[in-house]
mmCIF file of C-alpha atoms and ligand atoms in Angstrom:
data_model
loop_
_atom_site.group_PDB
_atom_site.id
_atom_site.type_symbol
_atom_site.label_atom_id
_atom_site.label_comp_id
_atom_site.label_asym_id
_atom_site.label_seq_id
_atom_site.Cartn_x
_atom_site.Cartn_y
_atom_site.Cartn_z
ATOM 1 C CA MET A 1 109.502 99.803 90.649
ATOM 2 C CA LEU A 2 108.987 102.850 92.800
ATOM 3 C CA GLY A 3 108.778 102.219 96.553
ATOM 4 C CA SER A 4 106.664 99.376 97.763
ATOM 5 C CA ASP A 5 103.048 98.629 97.061
ATOM 6 C CA LEU A 6 100.621 99.665 99.729
ATOM 7 C CA VAL A 7 99.666 96.647 101.784
ATOM 8 C CA MET A 8 97.195 96.522 104.646
ATOM 9 C CA TYR A 9 96.985 93.800 107.293
ATOM 10 C CA GLU A 10 94.234 92.902 109.704
ATOM 11 C CA GLU A 11 96.050 94.167 112.781
ATOM 12 C CA GLU A 12 96.812 97.646 111.445
ATOM 13 C CA PHE A 13 93.431 97.904 109.785
ATOM 14 C CA LYS A 14 91.725 97.415 113.150
ATOM 15 C CA GLN A 15 93.916 100.056 114.768
ATOM 16 C CA ILE A 16 93.204 102.503 111.962
ATOM 17 C CA ASP A 17 89.502 101.818 112.042
ATOM 18 C CA ALA A 18 89.408 102.339 115.803
ATOM 19 C CA GLU A 19 91.266 105.640 115.491
ATOM 20 C CA LEU A 20 88.961 106.904 112.726
ATOM 21 C CA ASN A 21 85.953 106.066 114.880
ATOM 22 C CA ARG A 22 87.422 107.866 117.835
ATOM 23 C CA LEU A 23 88.124 110.908 115.674
ATOM 24 C CA LEU A 24 84.591 110.804 114.289
ATOM 25 C CA ALA A 25 83.145 110.940 117.802
ATOM 26 C CA GLN A 26 85.563 113.451 119.290
ATOM 27 C CA ALA A 27 85.374 115.849 116.382
ATOM 28 C CA ASN A 28 81.601 115.544 116.133
ATOM 29 C CA ALA A 29 82.082 114.806 112.457
ATOM 30 C CA LYS A 30 79.712 113.258 109.904
ATOM 31 C CA VAL A 31 82.236 111.201 108.001
ATOM 32 C CA VAL A 32 85.904 110.400 108.406
ATOM 33 C CA PHE A 33 87.919 108.555 105.807
ATOM 34 C CA LEU A 34 91.470 107.732 104.919
ATOM 35 C CA VAL A 35 92.791 107.606 101.369
ATOM 36 C CA ASP A 36 96.105 106.599 99.916
ATOM 37 C CA LYS A 37 97.717 109.448 97.925
ATOM 38 C CA ASN A 38 96.998 107.506 94.749
ATOM 39 C CA GLY A 39 93.272 107.574 95.376
ATOM 40 C CA GLN A 40 92.647 104.181 96.947
ATOM 41 C CA LEU A 41 90.215 104.242 99.826
ATOM 42 C CA ILE A 42 91.780 102.686 102.928
ATOM 43 C CA ALA A 43 89.024 103.023 105.514
ATOM 44 C CA ALA A 44 85.865 105.052 106.108
ATOM 45 C CA THR A 45 83.477 105.579 108.981
ATOM 46 C CA GLY A 46 80.399 107.644 109.836
ATOM 47 C CA GLU A 47 77.404 108.442 107.648
ATOM 48 C CA THR A 48 78.781 106.763 104.544
ATOM 49 C CA GLU A 49 75.647 104.926 103.318
ATOM 50 C CA ASN A 50 74.631 107.559 100.781
ATOM 51 C CA LEU A 51 78.124 108.662 100.000
ATOM 52 C CA ASP A 52 80.111 107.561 96.962
ATOM 53 C CA THR A 53 83.323 107.016 98.914
ATOM 54 C CA THR A 54 85.210 105.503 95.963
ATOM 55 C CA SER A 55 84.678 108.632 93.877
ATOM 56 C CA LEU A 56 85.419 110.861 96.842
ATOM 57 C CA ALA A 57 88.676 109.014 97.416
ATOM 58 C CA SER A 58 89.777 109.495 93.818
ATOM 59 C CA LEU A 59 88.833 113.177 93.778
ATOM 60 C CA THR A 60 90.549 113.736 97.119
ATOM 61 C CA ALA A 61 93.735 112.313 95.686
ATOM 62 C CA GLY A 62 93.333 114.467 92.573
ATOM 63 C CA ASN A 63 92.809 117.498 94.764
ATOM 64 C CA ILE A 64 95.905 116.713 96.852
ATOM 65 C CA ALA A 65 97.929 116.030 93.719
ATOM 66 C CA ALA A 66 96.898 119.331 92.130
ATOM 67 C CA THR A 67 97.650 121.388 95.250
ATOM 68 C CA GLY A 68 100.891 119.456 95.636
ATOM 69 C CA GLY A 69 101.817 120.516 92.107
ATOM 70 C CA MET A 70 101.017 124.121 92.993
ATOM 71 C CA ALA A 71 103.138 123.864 96.136
ATOM 72 C CA LYS A 72 106.109 122.676 94.147
ATOM 73 C CA LEU A 73 105.828 125.626 91.770
ATOM 74 C CA LEU A 74 105.964 127.922 94.784
ATOM 75 C CA GLY A 75 108.923 126.090 96.273
ATOM 76 C CA GLU A 76 106.837 124.607 99.098
ATOM 77 C CA LYS A 77 107.161 120.935 99.943
ATOM 78 C CA GLU A 78 103.420 120.463 100.206
ATOM 79 C CA PHE A 79 100.289 122.134 101.503
ATOM 80 C CA SER A 80 99.587 119.751 104.314
ATOM 81 C CA ILE A 81 96.082 120.985 105.115
ATOM 82 C CA LEU A 82 93.212 121.877 102.797
ATOM 83 C CA PHE A 83 89.826 123.141 103.844
ATOM 84 C CA HIS A 84 86.680 123.522 101.741
ATOM 85 C CA GLU A 85 83.685 125.334 103.150
ATOM 86 C CA GLY A 86 80.177 124.631 101.895
ATOM 87 C CA GLN A 87 76.659 125.829 102.680
ATOM 88 C CA ARG A 88 75.995 122.810 104.822
ATOM 89 C CA ASP A 89 79.024 120.558 104.866
ATOM 90 C CA ASN A 90 82.700 121.308 105.146
ATOM 91 C CA ILE A 91 85.690 119.189 104.262
ATOM 92 C CA HIS A 92 88.973 119.168 106.125
ATOM 93 C CA ILE A 93 91.806 117.357 104.341
ATOM 94 C CA SER A 94 95.246 116.691 105.780
ATOM 95 C CA ILE A 95 98.277 114.737 104.625
ATOM 96 C CA ILE A 96 99.765 112.224 107.014
ATOM 97 C CA SER A 97 103.334 110.947 106.729
ATOM 98 C CA GLN A 98 103.425 112.306 103.166
ATOM 99 C CA ARG A 99 101.631 109.196 102.063
ATOM 100 C CA VAL A 100 98.024 109.007 103.209
ATOM 101 C CA VAL A 101 95.265 111.580 103.338
ATOM 102 C CA LEU A 102 92.831 112.033 106.201
ATOM 103 C CA VAL A 103 89.462 113.527 105.278
ATOM 104 C CA VAL A 104 86.906 114.818 107.776
ATOM 105 C CA ILE A 105 83.449 115.939 106.675
ATOM 106 C CA PHE A 106 81.524 117.968 109.217
ATOM 107 C CA ASP A 107 78.562 120.332 109.501
ATOM 108 C CA GLN A 108 77.365 122.975 111.980
ATOM 109 C CA ARG A 109 77.356 120.462 114.820
ATOM 110 C CA SER A 110 81.135 120.851 114.857
ATOM 111 C CA SER A 111 83.620 123.594 114.071
ATOM 112 C CA LEU A 112 86.847 124.040 112.176
ATOM 113 C CA GLY A 113 88.713 124.684 115.420
ATOM 114 C CA LEU A 114 87.538 121.456 117.003
ATOM 115 C CA VAL A 115 88.219 119.421 113.870
ATOM 116 C CA ARG A 116 91.715 120.856 113.599
ATOM 117 C CA LEU A 117 92.523 120.049 117.173
ATOM 118 C CA ARG A 118 91.290 116.461 116.978
ATOM 119 C CA VAL A 119 92.844 115.829 113.582
ATOM 120 C CA LYS A 120 96.227 116.868 114.895
ATOM 121 C CA LYS A 121 96.097 114.229 117.615
ATOM 122 C CA SER A 122 94.834 111.505 115.307
ATOM 123 C CA ALA A 123 97.435 112.352 112.706
ATOM 124 C CA GLU A 124 100.238 111.530 115.109
ATOM 125 C CA LEU A 125 98.676 108.234 116.019
ATOM 126 C CA LEU A 126 97.904 107.245 112.441
ATOM 127 C CA SER A 127 101.381 108.247 111.396
ATOM 128 C CA GLY A 128 102.770 105.786 113.943
ATOM 129 C CA ILE A 129 100.541 102.995 112.696
ATOM 130 C CA PHE A 130 101.621 103.573 109.109
ATOM 131 C CA SER A 131 105.312 103.561 109.901
ATOM 132 C CA GLU A 132 104.843 100.204 111.657
ATOM 133 C CA LEU A 133 102.941 98.962 108.637
ATOM 134 C CA LEU A 134 105.677 100.049 106.245
ATOM 135 C CA LYS A 135 108.289 98.305 108.356
ATOM 136 C CA LYS A 136 106.258 95.137 108.271
ATOM 137 C CA VAL A 137 105.874 95.301 104.504
ATOM 138 C CA GLU A 138 109.557 96.002 103.938
ATOM 139 C CA THR A 139 110.773 93.133 106.067
ATOM 140 C CA GLY A 140 108.219 90.880 104.410
ATOM 141 C CA LYS A 141 106.983 89.766 107.825
ATOM 142 C CA GLY A 142 103.429 90.666 107.059
ATOM 143 C CA ALA A 143 102.908 88.245 104.210
ATOM 144 C CA ALA A 144 103.540 85.365 106.574
ATOM 145 C CA ALA A 145 101.283 86.884 109.212
ATOM 146 C CA GLY A 146 98.524 87.471 106.686
ATOM 147 C CA GLY A 147 98.594 83.915 105.383
ATOM 148 C CA ASP A 148 99.782 82.731 101.989
ATOM 149 C CA SER A 149 100.256 85.273 99.273
ATOM 150 C CA PRO A 150 97.171 85.095 97.078
ATOM 151 C CA PHE A 151 99.193 85.888 93.980
ATOM 152 C CA ALA A 152 101.900 83.293 93.884
ATOM 153 C CA GLU A 153 99.599 80.694 92.339
ATOM 154 C CA ILE A 154 97.598 82.843 89.940
ATOM 155 C CA THR A 155 97.021 81.223 86.573
ATOM 156 C CA ASP A 156 95.927 82.591 83.203
ATOM 157 C CA GLU A 157 92.601 80.909 83.842
ATOM 158 C CA ASP A 158 92.021 82.863 87.044
ATOM 159 C CA ILE A 159 92.489 86.058 85.110
ATOM 160 C CA ASP A 160 90.244 85.034 82.210
ATOM 161 C CA LYS A 161 87.493 84.237 84.707
ATOM 162 C CA LEU A 162 87.586 87.822 85.946
ATOM 163 C CA PHE A 163 86.031 88.983 82.716
ATOM 164 C CA GLY A 164 83.369 86.278 82.697
ATOM 165 C CA MET B 1 101.430 100.975 92.998
ATOM 166 C CA SER B 2 98.728 98.489 93.811
ATOM 167 C CA PHE B 3 96.956 98.376 97.143
ATOM 168 C CA ILE B 4 96.623 94.941 98.706
ATOM 169 C CA ASN B 5 94.302 94.812 101.671
ATOM 170 C CA TYR B 6 94.591 91.543 103.594
ATOM 171 C CA SER B 7 92.001 92.775 106.049
ATOM 172 C CA SER B 8 89.146 93.321 103.594
ATOM 173 C CA ARG B 9 90.702 90.893 101.097
ATOM 174 C CA GLU B 10 90.893 93.333 98.222
ATOM 175 C CA ILE B 11 93.407 94.177 95.534
ATOM 176 C CA ASN B 12 93.234 97.597 93.889
ATOM 177 C CA CYS B 13 95.232 98.451 90.786
ATOM 178 C CA LYS B 14 95.557 101.656 88.790
ATOM 179 C CA ILE B 15 95.516 101.687 84.994
ATOM 180 C CA VAL B 16 96.111 104.880 83.012
ATOM 181 C CA TYR B 17 94.975 105.531 79.425
ATOM 182 C CA TYR B 18 97.502 107.835 77.769
ATOM 183 C CA GLY B 19 97.687 109.336 74.278
ATOM 184 C CA PRO B 20 97.411 112.536 72.211
ATOM 185 C CA GLY B 21 94.424 114.878 72.353
ATOM 186 C CA LEU B 22 91.205 113.505 70.826
ATOM 187 C CA CYS B 23 92.647 110.017 70.259
ATOM 188 C CA GLY B 24 89.708 108.423 72.088
ATOM 189 C CA LYS B 25 90.826 107.775 75.684
ATOM 190 C CA THR B 26 87.639 109.077 77.250
ATOM 191 C CA THR B 27 85.619 107.176 74.622
ATOM 192 C CA ASN B 28 87.295 103.922 75.736
ATOM 193 C CA LEU B 29 86.214 104.485 79.338
ATOM 194 C CA GLN B 30 82.717 105.538 78.301
ATOM 195 C CA TYR B 31 82.289 102.318 76.358
ATOM 196 C CA ILE B 32 83.565 100.191 79.241
ATOM 197 C CA TYR B 33 81.196 102.038 81.558
ATOM 198 C CA LYS B 34 78.243 101.486 79.240
ATOM 199 C CA LYS B 35 78.900 97.777 78.836
ATOM 200 C CA THR B 36 79.671 96.837 82.423
ATOM 201 C CA ASN B 37 76.880 95.622 84.627
ATOM 202 C CA PRO B 38 75.845 98.035 87.369
ATOM 203 C CA ASP B 39 77.047 95.873 90.278
ATOM 204 C CA SER B 40 80.600 95.869 89.125
ATOM 205 C CA LYS B 41 81.138 99.526 88.380
ATOM 206 C CA GLY B 42 81.147 102.720 90.342
ATOM 207 C CA LYS B 43 80.248 106.115 88.981
ATOM 208 C CA MET B 44 82.367 107.431 86.123
ATOM 209 C CA ILE B 45 83.827 110.801 86.948
ATOM 210 C CA SER B 46 84.918 113.135 84.187
ATOM 211 C CA LEU B 47 86.661 116.381 84.973
ATOM 212 C CA ALA B 48 86.234 117.988 81.575
ATOM 213 C CA THR B 49 86.036 121.368 79.875
ATOM 214 C CA GLU B 50 82.762 122.670 78.494
ATOM 215 C CA THR B 51 83.724 121.234 75.131
ATOM 216 C CA GLU B 52 84.174 117.775 76.654
ATOM 217 C CA ARG B 53 87.937 117.746 76.498
ATOM 218 C CA THR B 54 89.473 116.092 79.527
ATOM 219 C CA LEU B 55 90.680 118.809 81.887
ATOM 220 C CA PHE B 56 92.210 116.740 84.692
ATOM 221 C CA PHE B 57 91.131 113.115 84.453
ATOM 222 C CA ASP B 58 88.346 110.602 83.902
ATOM 223 C CA PHE B 59 87.977 107.979 86.591
ATOM 224 C CA LEU B 60 86.131 104.675 86.424
ATOM 225 C CA PRO B 61 86.324 102.104 89.224
ATOM 226 C CA LEU B 62 85.677 98.538 88.077
ATOM 227 C CA ALA B 63 85.211 95.533 90.322
ATOM 228 C CA LEU B 64 86.026 92.516 88.257
ATOM 229 C CA GLY B 65 85.394 89.606 90.569
ATOM 230 C CA GLU B 66 87.634 87.500 92.732
ATOM 231 C CA ILE B 67 91.051 85.992 92.351
ATOM 232 C CA ARG B 68 91.926 83.455 94.990
ATOM 233 C CA GLY B 69 89.404 84.937 97.351
ATOM 234 C CA PHE B 70 90.552 88.514 96.810
ATOM 235 C CA LYS B 71 88.155 91.055 95.322
ATOM 236 C CA THR B 72 89.947 92.565 92.358
ATOM 237 C CA ARG B 73 89.352 96.216 91.546
ATOM 238 C CA PHE B 74 90.769 98.236 88.715
ATOM 239 C CA HIS B 75 90.769 101.991 88.819
ATOM 240 C CA LEU B 76 90.850 103.282 85.255
ATOM 241 C CA TYR B 77 92.071 106.818 84.609
ATOM 242 C CA THR B 78 92.560 108.865 81.455
ATOM 243 C CA VAL B 79 94.941 111.786 81.180
ATOM 244 C CA PRO B 80 94.180 115.021 79.344
ATOM 245 C CA GLY B 81 95.860 114.627 75.956
ATOM 246 C CA GLN B 82 96.229 118.277 75.025
ATOM 247 C CA VAL B 83 99.890 119.254 75.056
ATOM 248 C CA PHE B 84 99.589 122.123 77.544
ATOM 249 C CA TYR B 85 98.131 119.911 80.284
ATOM 250 C CA ASP B 86 101.449 118.213 80.893
ATOM 251 C CA ALA B 87 101.574 119.050 84.596
ATOM 252 C CA SER B 88 98.261 117.244 85.112
ATOM 253 C CA ARG B 89 99.402 114.223 83.107
ATOM 254 C CA LYS B 90 102.371 113.805 85.410
ATOM 255 C CA LEU B 91 100.100 113.806 88.456
ATOM 256 C CA ILE B 92 97.781 111.153 87.032
ATOM 257 C CA LEU B 93 100.723 108.833 86.375
ATOM 258 C CA LYS B 94 101.620 108.700 90.061
ATOM 259 C CA GLY B 95 101.220 105.214 91.430
ATOM 260 C CA VAL B 96 100.319 103.686 88.070
ATOM 261 C CA ASP B 97 100.348 99.887 87.712
ATOM 262 C CA GLY B 98 99.772 99.659 83.969
ATOM 263 C CA VAL B 99 99.513 101.958 80.937
ATOM 264 C CA VAL B 100 97.382 101.776 77.798
ATOM 265 C CA PHE B 101 98.645 104.001 75.010
ATOM 266 C CA VAL B 102 95.779 104.961 72.707
ATOM 267 C CA ALA B 103 97.065 106.034 69.298
ATOM 268 C CA ASP B 104 94.982 107.954 66.778
ATOM 269 C CA SER B 105 95.287 106.062 63.476
ATOM 270 C CA GLN B 106 94.676 109.064 61.229
ATOM 271 C CA VAL B 107 97.609 110.028 58.998
ATOM 272 C CA GLU B 108 97.622 113.600 60.229
ATOM 273 C CA ARG B 109 97.882 112.459 63.871
ATOM 274 C CA MET B 110 100.963 110.249 63.511
ATOM 275 C CA GLU B 111 103.287 112.996 64.652
ATOM 276 C CA ALA B 112 101.080 113.683 67.666
ATOM 277 C CA ASN B 113 101.185 109.973 68.538
ATOM 278 C CA LEU B 114 104.964 109.908 68.450
ATOM 279 C CA GLU B 115 105.217 113.063 70.530
ATOM 280 C CA SER B 116 102.773 111.700 73.073
ATOM 281 C CA ILE B 117 104.536 108.373 73.516
ATOM 282 C CA ASP B 118 107.849 110.213 74.025
ATOM 283 C CA ASN B 119 106.102 112.396 76.559
ATOM 284 C CA LEU B 120 104.807 109.287 78.326
ATOM 285 C CA ARG B 121 108.283 107.836 78.547
ATOM 286 C CA ILE B 122 109.716 111.069 79.947
ATOM 287 C CA ASN B 123 106.934 111.603 82.472
ATOM 288 C CA LEU B 124 107.215 108.036 83.712
ATOM 289 C CA ALA B 125 110.968 108.310 84.017
ATOM 290 C CA GLU B 126 110.532 111.425 86.156
ATOM 291 C CA GLN B 127 108.689 109.251 88.657
ATOM 292 C CA GLY B 128 111.244 106.485 88.496
ATOM 293 C CA TYR B 129 109.334 104.180 86.149
ATOM 294 C CA ASN B 130 110.738 102.672 82.976
ATOM 295 C CA LEU B 131 108.197 102.344 80.158
ATOM 296 C CA ASP B 132 109.974 99.200 78.974
ATOM 297 C CA ALA B 133 109.606 97.550 82.367
ATOM 298 C CA ILE B 134 105.993 98.218 83.377
ATOM 299 C CA PRO B 135 102.786 96.568 82.095
ATOM 300 C CA PHE B 136 102.073 98.383 78.835
ATOM 301 C CA VAL B 137 99.817 97.804 75.817
ATOM 302 C CA ILE B 138 99.041 99.875 72.712
ATOM 303 C CA GLN B 139 95.736 100.483 70.981
ATOM 304 C CA TYR B 140 95.450 101.744 67.385
ATOM 305 C CA ASN B 141 92.130 103.541 67.555
ATOM 306 C CA LYS B 142 89.766 105.027 64.962
ATOM 307 C CA ARG B 143 90.332 102.208 62.473
ATOM 308 C CA ASP B 144 86.914 103.037 60.973
ATOM 309 C CA LEU B 145 88.130 106.280 59.418
ATOM 310 C CA PRO B 146 89.165 106.429 55.762
ATOM 311 C CA ASN B 147 92.533 108.146 56.184
ATOM 312 C CA VAL B 148 94.286 105.709 58.496
ATOM 313 C CA VAL B 149 97.935 104.688 58.556
ATOM 314 C CA PRO B 150 98.429 100.953 57.829
ATOM 315 C CA VAL B 151 98.834 99.004 61.058
ATOM 316 C CA GLY B 152 102.244 97.701 60.030
ATOM 317 C CA GLU B 153 103.516 101.225 59.750
ATOM 318 C CA MET B 154 102.023 102.257 63.096
ATOM 319 C CA LYS B 155 103.721 99.287 64.721
ATOM 320 C CA LYS B 156 107.052 100.348 63.295
ATOM 321 C CA GLY B 157 106.745 103.831 64.721
ATOM 322 C CA LEU B 158 105.058 103.130 68.039
ATOM 323 C CA ASN B 159 105.750 99.530 68.936
ATOM 324 C CA PRO B 160 109.301 98.545 68.060
ATOM 325 C CA ARG B 161 109.434 96.139 71.018
ATOM 326 C CA GLY B 162 106.374 94.228 69.864
ATOM 327 C CA ILE B 163 104.318 94.535 73.068
ATOM 328 C CA PRO B 164 100.626 93.503 72.920
ATOM 329 C CA ASP B 165 98.706 95.824 70.588
ATOM 330 C CA TYR B 166 95.118 96.032 69.354
ATOM 331 C CA GLU B 167 93.151 97.722 66.605
ATOM 332 C CA ALA B 168 90.067 99.512 67.856
ATOM 333 C CA VAL B 169 87.041 101.593 67.043
ATOM 334 C CA ALA B 170 86.304 102.938 70.497
ATOM 335 C CA THR B 171 83.073 104.651 69.438
ATOM 336 C CA ASP B 172 81.423 101.296 68.729
ATOM 337 C CA GLY B 173 83.552 99.323 71.186
ATOM 338 C CA GLY B 174 85.650 97.260 68.803
ATOM 339 C CA GLY B 175 88.898 96.286 70.516
ATOM 340 C CA VAL B 176 88.087 98.140 73.727
ATOM 341 C CA PHE B 177 87.690 95.099 75.970
ATOM 342 C CA ASP B 178 90.556 93.235 74.289
ATOM 343 C CA THR B 179 92.767 96.130 75.277
ATOM 344 C CA LEU B 180 91.446 96.257 78.830
ATOM 345 C CA LYS B 181 91.771 92.513 79.369
ATOM 346 C CA SER B 182 95.275 92.538 78.060
ATOM 347 C CA ILE B 183 96.488 95.281 80.396
ATOM 348 C CA ALA B 184 94.620 93.771 83.359
ATOM 349 C CA LYS B 185 96.338 90.477 82.744
ATOM 350 C CA LEU B 186 99.775 92.058 82.575
ATOM 351 C CA VAL B 187 99.150 93.999 85.785
ATOM 352 C CA ILE B 188 98.069 90.916 87.686
ATOM 353 C CA MET B 189 101.012 88.927 86.369
ATOM 354 C CA GLU B 190 103.252 91.712 87.595
ATOM 355 C CA LEU B 191 101.700 91.452 91.061
ATOM 356 C CA LYS B 192 102.450 87.774 91.026
ATOM 357 C CA GLN B 193 106.089 88.348 90.194
ATOM 358 C CA GLY B 194 106.484 91.334 92.470
ATOM 359 C CA GLN B 195 105.305 89.487 95.577
ATOM 360 C CA PRO B 196 108.038 89.361 98.180
ATOM 361 C CA GLY B 197 108.877 85.999 99.658
HETATM 362 N N1 LIG C 201 85.443 107.805 64.044
HETATM 363 C C1 LIG C 201 85.876 107.565 65.263
HETATM 364 N N2 LIG C 201 85.820 108.551 66.189
HETATM 365 C C2 LIG C 201 86.256 108.288 67.434
HETATM 366 C C3 LIG C 201 86.766 107.019 67.808
HETATM 367 N N3 LIG C 201 87.129 107.075 69.110
HETATM 368 C C4 LIG C 201 86.831 108.325 69.540
HETATM 369 N N4 LIG C 201 86.311 109.069 68.536
HETATM 370 C C5 LIG C 201 85.863 110.472 68.609
HETATM 371 O O1 LIG C 201 86.981 111.311 68.826
HETATM 372 C C6 LIG C 201 86.608 112.451 69.615
HETATM 373 C C7 LIG C 201 87.529 112.579 70.816
HETATM 374 O O2 LIG C 201 87.374 111.466 71.669
HETATM 375 P P1 LIG C 201 87.745 111.522 73.223
HETATM 376 O O3 LIG C 201 87.542 110.154 73.764
HETATM 377 O O4 LIG C 201 87.065 112.642 73.893
HETATM 378 O O5 LIG C 201 89.301 111.853 73.126
HETATM 379 P P2 LIG C 201 90.358 111.988 74.304
HETATM 380 O O6 LIG C 201 91.512 111.157 73.925
HETATM 381 O O7 LIG C 201 89.728 111.702 75.612
HETATM 382 O O8 LIG C 201 90.754 113.531 74.190
HETATM 383 P P3 LIG C 201 91.364 114.520 75.355
HETATM 384 O O9 LIG C 201 90.454 114.411 76.512
HETATM 385 O O10 LIG C 201 91.418 115.876 74.787
HETATM 386 O O11 LIG C 201 92.729 114.001 75.639
HETATM 387 C C8 LIG C 201 85.147 112.217 70.009
HETATM 388 O O12 LIG C 201 84.343 112.972 69.138
HETATM 389 C C9 LIG C 201 84.945 110.743 69.774
HETATM 390 O O13 LIG C 201 83.610 110.419 69.451
HETATM 391 C C10 LIG C 201 86.817 105.991 66.806
HETATM 392 O O14 LIG C 201 87.246 104.853 67.028
HETATM 393 N N5 LIG C 201 86.361 106.336 65.565
HETATM 394 MG MG1 LIG C 202 89.496 112.740 77.288
#
């Protein structure tokens, strides 16, 4: 199958979470989250209690996919930054390492300039974390570090139970 | 392309409902949404035209419970079936873990079914997937209508390999969960086999 599945381990998750929190504070943002290009939410921080982050993640990926399709038609590789301006809230979306999407939601307490600046720094850091993660997944080291694979022993019964 | 999170102990998988325009893909998701208890589903998102045709996708996140201590989530998507939305269909297929092909059983839609399944094969191949190698099930929908093609004949045209297939009436739910369970099972079995080391 195409590439490898996205896998996340404790160690990298903590690093990512810490970086998102730092970005949240430094950019004066309301919410910061990270989504896989296929729409899976990886991590989120900030005022997320009343936010449907699962839906946002899926729509973010759809948005990135649609603009990516437009880019291709124009002969661009991708549009790496998207910005949506609202009455109250604004969304800044950027692609990291061509694989994950960083989303920052902010209001008048911050500014596009500040968000841009901080995102740029975080993007480099996150990019580094993800390339480490990919290496780990490819060499299969992570599975051992993360304990036994939960899938090796799955039975038909386990699956039937899922549906109650 | 599933997402396995050892940190939060979650598995996320993506299932795509494919098929010709008006075959009942959105209706499948609506029924699943209606019948699932509120704790285990998120909001259903439909990006549709004013006439309720799917414009980009429908999205329904389902949390099904735990397998070996891992929360198992399925993200269900439908594609827009209308022929001219092909660019969008390709995008939705990215990162897919399993496909449900919903066929419209009406005689006059047989050609559209065949075209759509060819289109599925081509669009998957463009992304490096082989339809014969990924988790895949077929649903013969709209069995309640008077002008349907006999199932045997539909099988011949659409399912020469004899993969799991189900008759359905998505509007009243018949066959909808059988189809979903079947694809979920195949996807999880694939995870099991695909695990490195
Ligand atoms: N009689 C009957 N009608 C059905 C059945 N399933 C769906 N329909 C109807 O068929 C029409 C189209 O259904 P949708 O679910 O919107 O079709 P779709 O495949 O999502 O169509 P696109 O979004 O254009 O690709 C609706 O009016 C449904 O009520 C069925 O099993 N029997
Ligand atoms: Mg639809």
